[in-house]
Amino acid sequence: MTKPPLTVRELIRQQYATLTQSERKFANSLLENYPAAGLASITIVASNADVSTPTVARMVQKLGFKGYPQFHQALLKELEAKVSGPTQRRENWASEAPEGHLLNRFAQAVTDNLGQTFSNVDSEQFDAAVRQLANTDGRLYVVGGRITRALADYAFTHFQAIRQRVTHMTSSSATWPHYVLDMEAGDTLLMFDVRRYETNLQRLAELAAERGVKVVLITDQWASPVAGVAEFAFNCWVEIPSAWDSNISTMMLLEAMIAATQEESWDKTKDRYDRLDELFDMTRLFRKFS
């Protein structure tokens, strides 16, 4: 499986330091409403960003495109990838599948995904997100969607052992208003959302952000719309030779966050671990071999 090309968003991040002030103005306008802000004609997108059409033309060339039509087509392909279902995903990889056993292709795809994911994590943003996750002055809420609820459950199990005041929100959106009712400024919402992006999760994030809750989003390489209101957003590469996307890189990033959060407040966490082990012994949850 060939390595997926960088998204326009990633290209902008790579080249941002080389852009002029007016080009950055267009880039910022595009990122604020991505990718929709770039799907119109060059004259319209330039007008919407309050820049000239030559500015737009120069910027897209700096990103590596021959011209605006190629840039526009790249955004359309990203949009198509965002909304594609399992059948279309399988057709996409099957049409380009090289010879060789599926196990080898799968392993290579996962390896590429991990490399892309971790090479695109900003360490300062990661550290800031970890400090937010470790902050017990506010409550930590954890939620996932139809597929990612398993990640949310895994995250809750670990974070609840690491720190106090952790709430696992159910996957039923009908109950979410009850959780939002108690959300306060300074709380944290850890959210998982991957394509095809769930509208209920976006609305939940918006309601939480309006209340001063810091949203930490783990999403895929195309980025959930929740990124627009998230304080911290992390992109994970997920494409594999399958009708379904992979959560391996997503899980790896989550485990890195769990490990870092544990170390952020180790003294308190160690005490919780010790007390939790005592409770396990009292309830005889685990088998003893001595």
mmCIF file of C-alpha atoms in Angstrom, residues 16 18 27 34 37 39 59 66 113 143 157 162 171 177 193 195 197 203 229 233 235 255 283:
data_model
loop_
_atom_site.group_PDB
_atom_site.id
_atom_site.type_symbol
_atom_site.label_atom_id
_atom_site.label_comp_id
_atom_site.label_asym_id
_atom_site.label_seq_id
_atom_site.Cartn_x
_atom_site.Cartn_y
_atom_site.Cartn_z
ATOM 1 C CA TYR A 16 3.677 28.159 6.917
ATOM 2 C CA THR A 18 7.758 30.454 4.228
ATOM 3 C CA ALA A 27 -3.999 30.079 4.833
ATOM 4 C CA TYR A 34 -11.375 23.633 6.208
ATOM 5 C CA ALA A 37 -13.233 27.601 2.311
ATOM 6 C CA LEU A 39 -13.832 24.658 -2.647
ATOM 7 C CA MET A 59 0.452 30.198 -2.044
ATOM 8 C CA LYS A 66 0.992 23.493 -10.391
ATOM 9 C CA ASN A 113 0.506 5.144 9.745
ATOM 10 C CA VAL A 143 -16.483 10.162 25.078
ATOM 11 C CA THR A 157 -10.212 2.784 32.627
ATOM 12 C CA ILE A 162 -4.492 7.858 37.339
ATOM 13 C CA SER A 171 -22.314 6.435 23.749
ATOM 14 C CA PRO A 177 -27.385 16.888 28.042
ATOM 15 C CA ASP A 193 -14.020 11.196 16.358
ATOM 16 C CA ARG A 195 -14.497 9.636 9.585
ATOM 17 C CA TYR A 197 -17.594 12.127 11.732
ATOM 18 C CA ARG A 203 -22.595 19.480 18.757
ATOM 19 C CA VAL A 229 -13.610 24.141 18.597
ATOM 20 C CA ALA A 233 -6.387 18.325 18.179
ATOM 21 C CA ASN A 235 -4.343 13.659 13.831
ATOM 22 C CA GLU A 255 -1.326 5.219 25.298
ATOM 23 C CA THR A 283 -12.281 -8.125 46.428
#
